[in-house]
Amino acid sequence: DAGVIQSPRHEVTEMGQEVTLRCKPISGHNSLFWYRQTMMRGLELLIYFNNNVPIDDSGMPEDRFSAKMPNASFSTLKIQPSEPRDSAVYFCASSLAQGAGNEQFFGPGTRLTVL
Amino acid sequence: DAKTTQPPSMDCAEGRAANLPCNHSTISGNEYVYWYRQIHSQGPQYIIHGLKNNETNEMASLIITEDRKSSTLILPHATLRDTAVYYCIVRGGEYGNKLVFGAGTILRVKS
């Protein structure tokens, strides 16, 4: 079975450009999570959705970041405009349902470099 | 903030059992203990989780003390491919959707 799929795997862009990261969760999973990993801050949750509805976006760093989930099989994380400090690996994860008893499965990540 | 304490690094000989400790002295009754690992440049990989009882799956065993203040992840026969950062995470309640990752333990399996 396919796991969580993310695209692109690598993205290099210039400061000020718009960046869109994409995620396809595991089929049948109702919860989707976006995480960011940097050397300084480690892995941190940005936002999560349940049944396509954003539940907690308290981890989104600022208004330049936005996330959508138009349907159960697709989500995007957009950064506009991008800045060098946004350089990180962005992971998408999904779980069968929300709640602490449901394990989250992670995708391979998108490595973003903003020059 | 992470609610767990783990040693920063450990070594293990290939073929031997790797026992990774985790302290979570402030854990609440409805909080789970989760273990993930991250192999270099890959996404975190789910290993196992438990609430009160010991758990075992095809990857590992999780031993939780009776007072639930600490636990041990056991990889029964470590291989070189088990070299990774291992994260112990306490995650709680019906709305405990966040996985809060600490620094983890770097496990080095050596031949």
PDB file of C-alpha atoms in Angstrom:
ATOM      1  CA  ASP A   1       0.000   0.000   0.000  1.00  0.00           C
ATOM      2  CA  ALA A   2       1.194   3.503  -0.765  1.00  0.00           C
ATOM      3  CA  GLY A   3       2.159   5.569   2.221  1.00  0.00           C
ATOM      4  CA  VAL A   4       1.895   9.315   2.533  1.00  0.00           C
ATOM      5  CA  ILE A   5       3.030  10.940  -0.693  1.00  0.00           C
ATOM      6  CA  GLN A   6       4.657  14.365  -0.795  1.00  0.00           C
ATOM      7  CA  SER A   7       5.787  16.513  -3.689  1.00  0.00           C
ATOM      8  CA  PRO A   8       8.123  17.911  -4.608  1.00  0.00           C
ATOM      9  CA  ARG A   9      10.854  16.106  -2.691  1.00  0.00           C
ATOM     10  CA  HIS A  10      13.222  19.023  -3.094  1.00  0.00           C
ATOM     11  CA  GLU A  11      12.484  22.669  -3.798  1.00  0.00           C
ATOM     12  CA  VAL A  12      14.951  25.482  -4.272  1.00  0.00           C
ATOM     13  CA  THR A  13      13.548  28.974  -4.684  1.00  0.00           C
ATOM     14  CA  GLU A  14      14.497  32.583  -4.256  1.00  0.00           C
ATOM     15  CA  MET A  15      13.365  34.836  -1.491  1.00  0.00           C
ATOM     16  CA  GLY A  16      10.003  36.409  -2.232  1.00  0.00           C
ATOM     17  CA  GLN A  17       8.724  33.599  -4.404  1.00  0.00           C
ATOM     18  CA  GLU A  18       5.600  31.583  -3.651  1.00  0.00           C
ATOM     19  CA  VAL A  19       6.130  27.972  -2.658  1.00  0.00           C
ATOM     20  CA  THR A  20       3.476  25.254  -2.661  1.00  0.00           C
ATOM     21  CA  LEU A  21       4.042  21.898  -1.020  1.00  0.00           C
ATOM     22  CA  ARG A  22       1.681  19.021  -1.682  1.00  0.00           C
ATOM     23  CA  CYS A  23       0.556  15.996   0.258  1.00  0.00           C
ATOM     24  CA  LYS A  24      -1.585  12.946  -0.425  1.00  0.00           C
ATOM     25  CA  PRO A  25      -2.527  11.133   2.798  1.00  0.00           C
ATOM     26  CA  ILE A  26      -2.993   7.404   3.148  1.00  0.00           C
ATOM     27  CA  SER A  27      -6.338   6.389   1.684  1.00  0.00           C
ATOM     28  CA  GLY A  28      -9.007   6.169   4.354  1.00  0.00           C
ATOM     29  CA  HIS A  29      -7.177   8.366   6.849  1.00  0.00           C
ATOM     30  CA  ASN A  30      -9.255  11.237   8.157  1.00  0.00           C
ATOM     31  CA  SER A  31      -6.591  13.329   9.896  1.00  0.00           C
ATOM     32  CA  LEU A  32      -3.705  15.118   8.226  1.00  0.00           C
ATOM     33  CA  PHE A  33      -0.786  16.928   9.825  1.00  0.00           C
ATOM     34  CA  TRP A  34       1.921  19.289   8.581  1.00  0.00           C
ATOM     35  CA  TYR A  35       5.238  19.381  10.473  1.00  0.00           C
ATOM     36  CA  ARG A  36       8.446  21.319   9.938  1.00  0.00           C
ATOM     37  CA  GLN A  37      11.940  20.212  10.938  1.00  0.00           C
ATOM     38  CA  THR A  38      14.938  22.485  11.368  1.00  0.00           C
ATOM     39  CA  MET A  39      18.219  22.052  13.171  1.00  0.00           C
ATOM     40  CA  MET A  40      17.381  24.863  15.578  1.00  0.00           C
ATOM     41  CA  ARG A  41      13.804  23.952  16.476  1.00  0.00           C
ATOM     42  CA  GLY A  42      13.604  20.236  15.723  1.00  0.00           C
ATOM     43  CA  LEU A  43      10.276  18.776  14.583  1.00  0.00           C
ATOM     44  CA  GLU A  44       7.249  20.967  15.234  1.00  0.00           C
ATOM     45  CA  LEU A  45       3.579  20.710  14.304  1.00  0.00           C
ATOM     46  CA  LEU A  46       2.317  23.511  12.084  1.00  0.00           C
ATOM     47  CA  ILE A  47      -1.330  22.614  11.510  1.00  0.00           C
ATOM     48  CA  TYR A  48      -3.644  19.653  11.407  1.00  0.00           C
ATOM     49  CA  PHE A  49      -6.940  18.816   9.736  1.00  0.00           C
ATOM     50  CA  ASN A  50      -9.679  16.391  10.639  1.00  0.00           C
ATOM     51  CA  ASN A  51     -12.192  15.445   7.948  1.00  0.00           C
ATOM     52  CA  ASN A  52     -10.713  18.212   5.762  1.00  0.00           C
ATOM     53  CA  VAL A  53     -11.373  20.902   8.379  1.00  0.00           C
ATOM     54  CA  PRO A  54      -8.470  22.764  10.014  1.00  0.00           C
ATOM     55  CA  ILE A  55      -8.569  22.025  13.729  1.00  0.00           C
ATOM     56  CA  ASP A  56      -5.424  23.603  15.156  1.00  0.00           C
ATOM     57  CA  ASP A  57      -3.223  26.059  13.275  1.00  0.00           C
ATOM     58  CA  SER A  58      -1.481  27.471  16.329  1.00  0.00           C
ATOM     59  CA  GLY A  59       1.861  26.228  15.042  1.00  0.00           C
ATOM     60  CA  MET A  60       1.724  28.190  11.797  1.00  0.00           C
ATOM     61  CA  PRO A  61       4.551  30.698  12.164  1.00  0.00           C
ATOM     62  CA  GLU A  62       2.928  33.704  10.523  1.00  0.00           C
ATOM     63  CA  ASP A  63       0.461  34.899   7.917  1.00  0.00           C
ATOM     64  CA  ARG A  64       2.837  34.034   5.101  1.00  0.00           C
ATOM     65  CA  PHE A  65       1.940  30.396   5.727  1.00  0.00           C
ATOM     66  CA  SER A  66      -1.402  28.920   4.710  1.00  0.00           C
ATOM     67  CA  ALA A  67      -2.711  25.381   4.371  1.00  0.00           C
ATOM     68  CA  LYS A  68      -5.735  23.919   2.671  1.00  0.00           C
ATOM     69  CA  MET A  69      -7.347  20.540   2.343  1.00  0.00           C
ATOM     70  CA  PRO A  70      -9.908  20.717  -0.480  1.00  0.00           C
ATOM     71  CA  ASN A  71     -10.708  16.997  -0.279  1.00  0.00           C
ATOM     72  CA  ALA A  72      -9.819  13.878   1.645  1.00  0.00           C
ATOM     73  CA  SER A  73      -6.934  12.957  -0.627  1.00  0.00           C
ATOM     74  CA  PHE A  74      -5.054  16.211  -1.054  1.00  0.00           C
ATOM     75  CA  SER A  75      -3.573  19.026   1.000  1.00  0.00           C
ATOM     76  CA  THR A  76      -1.298  21.961   0.269  1.00  0.00           C
ATOM     77  CA  LEU A  77       0.974  24.103   2.382  1.00  0.00           C
ATOM     78  CA  LYS A  78       1.751  27.452   0.807  1.00  0.00           C
ATOM     79  CA  ILE A  79       4.352  30.023   1.732  1.00  0.00           C
ATOM     80  CA  GLN A  80       3.966  33.468   0.183  1.00  0.00           C
ATOM     81  CA  PRO A  81       6.339  35.249   0.135  1.00  0.00           C
ATOM     82  CA  SER A  82       9.079  32.834   1.094  1.00  0.00           C
ATOM     83  CA  GLU A  83      12.083  33.873   3.200  1.00  0.00           C
ATOM     84  CA  PRO A  84      15.466  32.208   3.821  1.00  0.00           C
ATOM     85  CA  ARG A  85      14.423  31.326   7.384  1.00  0.00           C
ATOM     86  CA  ASP A  86      11.678  29.122   5.935  1.00  0.00           C
ATOM     87  CA  SER A  87      14.353  26.706   4.748  1.00  0.00           C
ATOM     88  CA  ALA A  88      13.548  23.377   6.392  1.00  0.00           C
ATOM     89  CA  VAL A  89      12.207  19.905   5.753  1.00  0.00           C
ATOM     90  CA  TYR A  90       8.424  19.865   5.709  1.00  0.00           C
ATOM     91  CA  PHE A  91       6.669  16.613   6.582  1.00  0.00           C
ATOM     92  CA  CYS A  92       3.100  15.613   6.051  1.00  0.00           C
ATOM     93  CA  ALA A  93       1.567  12.860   8.194  1.00  0.00           C
ATOM     94  CA  SER A  94      -1.819  11.179   8.323  1.00  0.00           C
ATOM     95  CA  SER A  95      -3.732   9.056  10.787  1.00  0.00           C
ATOM     96  CA  LEU A  96      -6.922   7.054  10.698  1.00  0.00           C
ATOM     97  CA  ALA A  97      -8.622   9.495  13.064  1.00  0.00           C
ATOM     98  CA  GLN A  98      -7.778  12.202  15.532  1.00  0.00           C
ATOM     99  CA  GLY A  99      -7.022  11.293  19.120  1.00  0.00           C
ATOM    100  CA  ALA A 100      -3.972  10.130  21.006  1.00  0.00           C
ATOM    101  CA  GLY A 101      -4.558   6.440  20.349  1.00  0.00           C
ATOM    102  CA  ASN A 102      -4.133   6.789  16.591  1.00  0.00           C
ATOM    103  CA  GLU A 103      -0.629   6.582  15.251  1.00  0.00           C
ATOM    104  CA  GLN A 104       0.526   9.090  12.649  1.00  0.00           C
ATOM    105  CA  PHE A 105       2.357   7.955   9.539  1.00  0.00           C
ATOM    106  CA  PHE A 106       4.812  10.344   7.952  1.00  0.00           C
ATOM    107  CA  GLY A 107       5.712  11.038   4.355  1.00  0.00           C
ATOM    108  CA  PRO A 108       9.273  11.353   3.056  1.00  0.00           C
ATOM    109  CA  GLY A 109       9.278  15.129   3.391  1.00  0.00           C
ATOM    110  CA  THR A 110       9.976  18.103   1.147  1.00  0.00           C
ATOM    111  CA  ARG A 111      13.359  19.746   1.597  1.00  0.00           C
ATOM    112  CA  LEU A 112      12.867  23.468   0.982  1.00  0.00           C
ATOM    113  CA  THR A 113      15.765  25.824   0.397  1.00  0.00           C
ATOM    114  CA  VAL A 114      15.037  29.539   0.083  1.00  0.00           C
ATOM    115  CA  LEU A 115      17.971  31.535  -1.237  1.00  0.00           C
TER     116      LEU A 115
ATOM    117  CA  ASP B   1       7.438  21.152  25.482  1.00  0.00           C
ATOM    118  CA  ALA B   2       8.545  17.535  25.492  1.00  0.00           C
ATOM    119  CA  LYS B   3       7.454  15.624  28.578  1.00  0.00           C
ATOM    120  CA  THR B   4      10.137  12.989  28.307  1.00  0.00           C
ATOM    121  CA  THR B   5      13.814  12.570  29.131  1.00  0.00           C
ATOM    122  CA  GLN B   6      16.068  10.356  27.048  1.00  0.00           C
ATOM    123  CA  PRO B   7      19.834   9.801  26.971  1.00  0.00           C
ATOM    124  CA  PRO B   8      21.397  11.726  24.082  1.00  0.00           C
ATOM    125  CA  SER B   9      23.140   8.707  22.596  1.00  0.00           C
ATOM    126  CA  MET B  10      23.682   4.964  22.947  1.00  0.00           C
ATOM    127  CA  ASP B  11      25.738   2.306  21.231  1.00  0.00           C
ATOM    128  CA  CYS B  12      24.690  -1.260  20.579  1.00  0.00           C
ATOM    129  CA  ALA B  13      26.467  -4.220  19.015  1.00  0.00           C
ATOM    130  CA  GLU B  14      24.879  -5.694  15.927  1.00  0.00           C
ATOM    131  CA  GLY B  15      22.754  -8.720  16.746  1.00  0.00           C
ATOM    132  CA  ARG B  16      22.320  -7.741  20.376  1.00  0.00           C
ATOM    133  CA  ALA B  17      19.221  -6.292  21.973  1.00  0.00           C
ATOM    134  CA  ALA B  18      19.022  -2.516  22.102  1.00  0.00           C
ATOM    135  CA  ASN B  19      17.276  -1.185  25.204  1.00  0.00           C
ATOM    136  CA  LEU B  20      16.350   2.481  24.971  1.00  0.00           C
ATOM    137  CA  PRO B  21      15.132   4.104  28.195  1.00  0.00           C
ATOM    138  CA  CYS B  22      12.703   6.983  28.588  1.00  0.00           C
ATOM    139  CA  ASN B  23      11.573   8.862  31.673  1.00  0.00           C
ATOM    140  CA  HIS B  24       8.131  10.464  31.750  1.00  0.00           C
ATOM    141  CA  SER B  25       7.534  11.103  35.425  1.00  0.00           C
ATOM    142  CA  THR B  26       4.700  13.618  34.882  1.00  0.00           C
ATOM    143  CA  ILE B  27       2.610  11.375  32.622  1.00  0.00           C
ATOM    144  CA  SER B  28      -1.149  11.499  33.179  1.00  0.00           C
ATOM    145  CA  GLY B  29      -3.474   8.551  33.302  1.00  0.00           C
ATOM    146  CA  ASN B  30      -4.884   9.125  29.816  1.00  0.00           C
ATOM    147  CA  GLU B  31      -1.573   9.782  28.091  1.00  0.00           C
ATOM    148  CA  TYR B  32       0.053   7.292  25.757  1.00  0.00           C
ATOM    149  CA  VAL B  33       3.748   6.556  25.331  1.00  0.00           C
ATOM    150  CA  TYR B  34       4.774   6.600  21.667  1.00  0.00           C
ATOM    151  CA  TRP B  35       8.061   5.691  20.023  1.00  0.00           C
ATOM    152  CA  TYR B  36       9.159   6.923  16.620  1.00  0.00           C
ATOM    153  CA  ARG B  37      12.508   6.795  14.917  1.00  0.00           C
ATOM    154  CA  GLN B  38      14.087   8.862  12.195  1.00  0.00           C
ATOM    155  CA  ILE B  39      16.743   7.487   9.936  1.00  0.00           C
ATOM    156  CA  HIS B  40      18.897  10.142   8.336  1.00  0.00           C
ATOM    157  CA  SER B  41      17.021  12.274   5.793  1.00  0.00           C
ATOM    158  CA  GLN B  42      13.822  10.225   6.084  1.00  0.00           C
ATOM    159  CA  GLY B  43      10.469  10.951   7.649  1.00  0.00           C
ATOM    160  CA  PRO B  44       9.806   9.789  11.216  1.00  0.00           C
ATOM    161  CA  GLN B  45       8.766   6.153  11.338  1.00  0.00           C
ATOM    162  CA  TYR B  46       6.177   4.899  13.800  1.00  0.00           C
ATOM    163  CA  ILE B  47       7.450   2.031  15.945  1.00  0.00           C
ATOM    164  CA  ILE B  48       5.021   1.275  18.766  1.00  0.00           C
ATOM    165  CA  HIS B  49       2.805   2.842  21.393  1.00  0.00           C
ATOM    166  CA  GLY B  50       1.160   1.841  24.662  1.00  0.00           C
ATOM    167  CA  LEU B  51      -0.996   3.135  27.474  1.00  0.00           C
ATOM    168  CA  LYS B  52      -0.508   0.888  30.477  1.00  0.00           C
ATOM    169  CA  ASN B  53       0.334  -2.598  29.311  1.00  0.00           C
ATOM    170  CA  ASN B  54       3.494  -3.823  27.663  1.00  0.00           C
ATOM    171  CA  GLU B  55       3.214  -4.027  23.904  1.00  0.00           C
ATOM    172  CA  THR B  56       4.998  -6.008  21.206  1.00  0.00           C
ATOM    173  CA  ASN B  57       4.898  -5.858  17.437  1.00  0.00           C
ATOM    174  CA  GLU B  58       7.085  -6.997  14.585  1.00  0.00           C
ATOM    175  CA  MET B  59       9.532  -4.177  15.151  1.00  0.00           C
ATOM    176  CA  ALA B  60       9.944  -3.860  18.886  1.00  0.00           C
ATOM    177  CA  SER B  61       8.667  -4.323  22.407  1.00  0.00           C
ATOM    178  CA  LEU B  62       7.571  -1.569  24.766  1.00  0.00           C
ATOM    179  CA  ILE B  63       7.918  -2.134  28.482  1.00  0.00           C
ATOM    180  CA  ILE B  64       6.095   0.388  30.707  1.00  0.00           C
ATOM    181  CA  THR B  65       6.740   0.398  34.444  1.00  0.00           C
ATOM    182  CA  GLU B  66       3.817  -0.177  36.760  1.00  0.00           C
ATOM    183  CA  ASP B  67       3.803   3.457  37.915  1.00  0.00           C
ATOM    184  CA  ARG B  68       4.058   4.517  34.241  1.00  0.00           C
ATOM    185  CA  LYS B  69       6.831   6.974  35.015  1.00  0.00           C
ATOM    186  CA  SER B  70       9.303   5.324  32.696  1.00  0.00           C
ATOM    187  CA  SER B  71       9.465   2.930  29.789  1.00  0.00           C
ATOM    188  CA  THR B  72      11.954   0.993  27.682  1.00  0.00           C
ATOM    189  CA  LEU B  73      11.905   0.337  23.978  1.00  0.00           C
ATOM    190  CA  ILE B  74      13.524  -2.974  23.089  1.00  0.00           C
ATOM    191  CA  LEU B  75      14.834  -3.832  19.635  1.00  0.00           C
ATOM    192  CA  PRO B  76      15.471  -7.561  20.120  1.00  0.00           C
ATOM    193  CA  HIS B  77      18.175  -8.062  17.484  1.00  0.00           C
ATOM    194  CA  ALA B  78      19.605  -4.754  16.373  1.00  0.00           C
ATOM    195  CA  THR B  79      20.988  -4.426  12.856  1.00  0.00           C
ATOM    196  CA  LEU B  80      23.020  -1.682  11.229  1.00  0.00           C
ATOM    197  CA  ARG B  81      19.821  -0.397   9.628  1.00  0.00           C
ATOM    198  CA  ASP B  82      18.441   0.367  13.085  1.00  0.00           C
ATOM    199  CA  THR B  83      20.927   3.210  13.477  1.00  0.00           C
ATOM    200  CA  ALA B  84      18.676   6.248  13.878  1.00  0.00           C
ATOM    201  CA  VAL B  85      17.346   8.888  16.261  1.00  0.00           C
ATOM    202  CA  TYR B  86      14.702   7.373  18.528  1.00  0.00           C
ATOM    203  CA  TYR B  87      12.007   9.609  19.978  1.00  0.00           C
ATOM    204  CA  CYS B  88       9.945   8.810  23.040  1.00  0.00           C
ATOM    205  CA  ILE B  89       6.789  10.925  23.092  1.00  0.00           C
ATOM    206  CA  VAL B  90       3.997  11.299  25.613  1.00  0.00           C
ATOM    207  CA  ARG B  91       0.730  12.077  23.932  1.00  0.00           C
ATOM    208  CA  GLY B  92      -2.501  12.591  25.735  1.00  0.00           C
ATOM    209  CA  GLY B  93      -6.201  12.521  25.801  1.00  0.00           C
ATOM    210  CA  GLU B  94      -8.902  12.546  23.211  1.00  0.00           C
ATOM    211  CA  TYR B  95      -7.525  15.712  21.677  1.00  0.00           C
ATOM    212  CA  GLY B  96      -3.863  14.868  22.102  1.00  0.00           C
ATOM    213  CA  ASN B  97      -3.156  15.094  18.410  1.00  0.00           C
ATOM    214  CA  LYS B  98       0.167  16.770  18.675  1.00  0.00           C
ATOM    215  CA  LEU B  99       3.320  14.718  18.550  1.00  0.00           C
ATOM    216  CA  VAL B 100       5.838  16.833  20.456  1.00  0.00           C
ATOM    217  CA  PHE B 101       9.299  15.652  19.507  1.00  0.00           C
ATOM    218  CA  GLY B 102      12.225  16.193  21.852  1.00  0.00           C
ATOM    219  CA  ALA B 103      15.881  15.657  21.028  1.00  0.00           C
ATOM    220  CA  GLY B 104      15.624  11.864  21.152  1.00  0.00           C
ATOM    221  CA  THR B 105      18.364   9.256  21.526  1.00  0.00           C
ATOM    222  CA  ILE B 106      20.889   8.660  18.775  1.00  0.00           C
ATOM    223  CA  LEU B 107      21.308   4.889  18.594  1.00  0.00           C
ATOM    224  CA  ARG B 108      24.432   3.695  16.828  1.00  0.00           C
ATOM    225  CA  VAL B 109      24.503   0.002  15.979  1.00  0.00           C
ATOM    226  CA  LYS B 110      28.045  -1.173  15.394  1.00  0.00           C
ATOM    227  CA  SER B 111      29.339  -4.311  13.738  1.00  0.00           C
TER     228      SER B 111
END
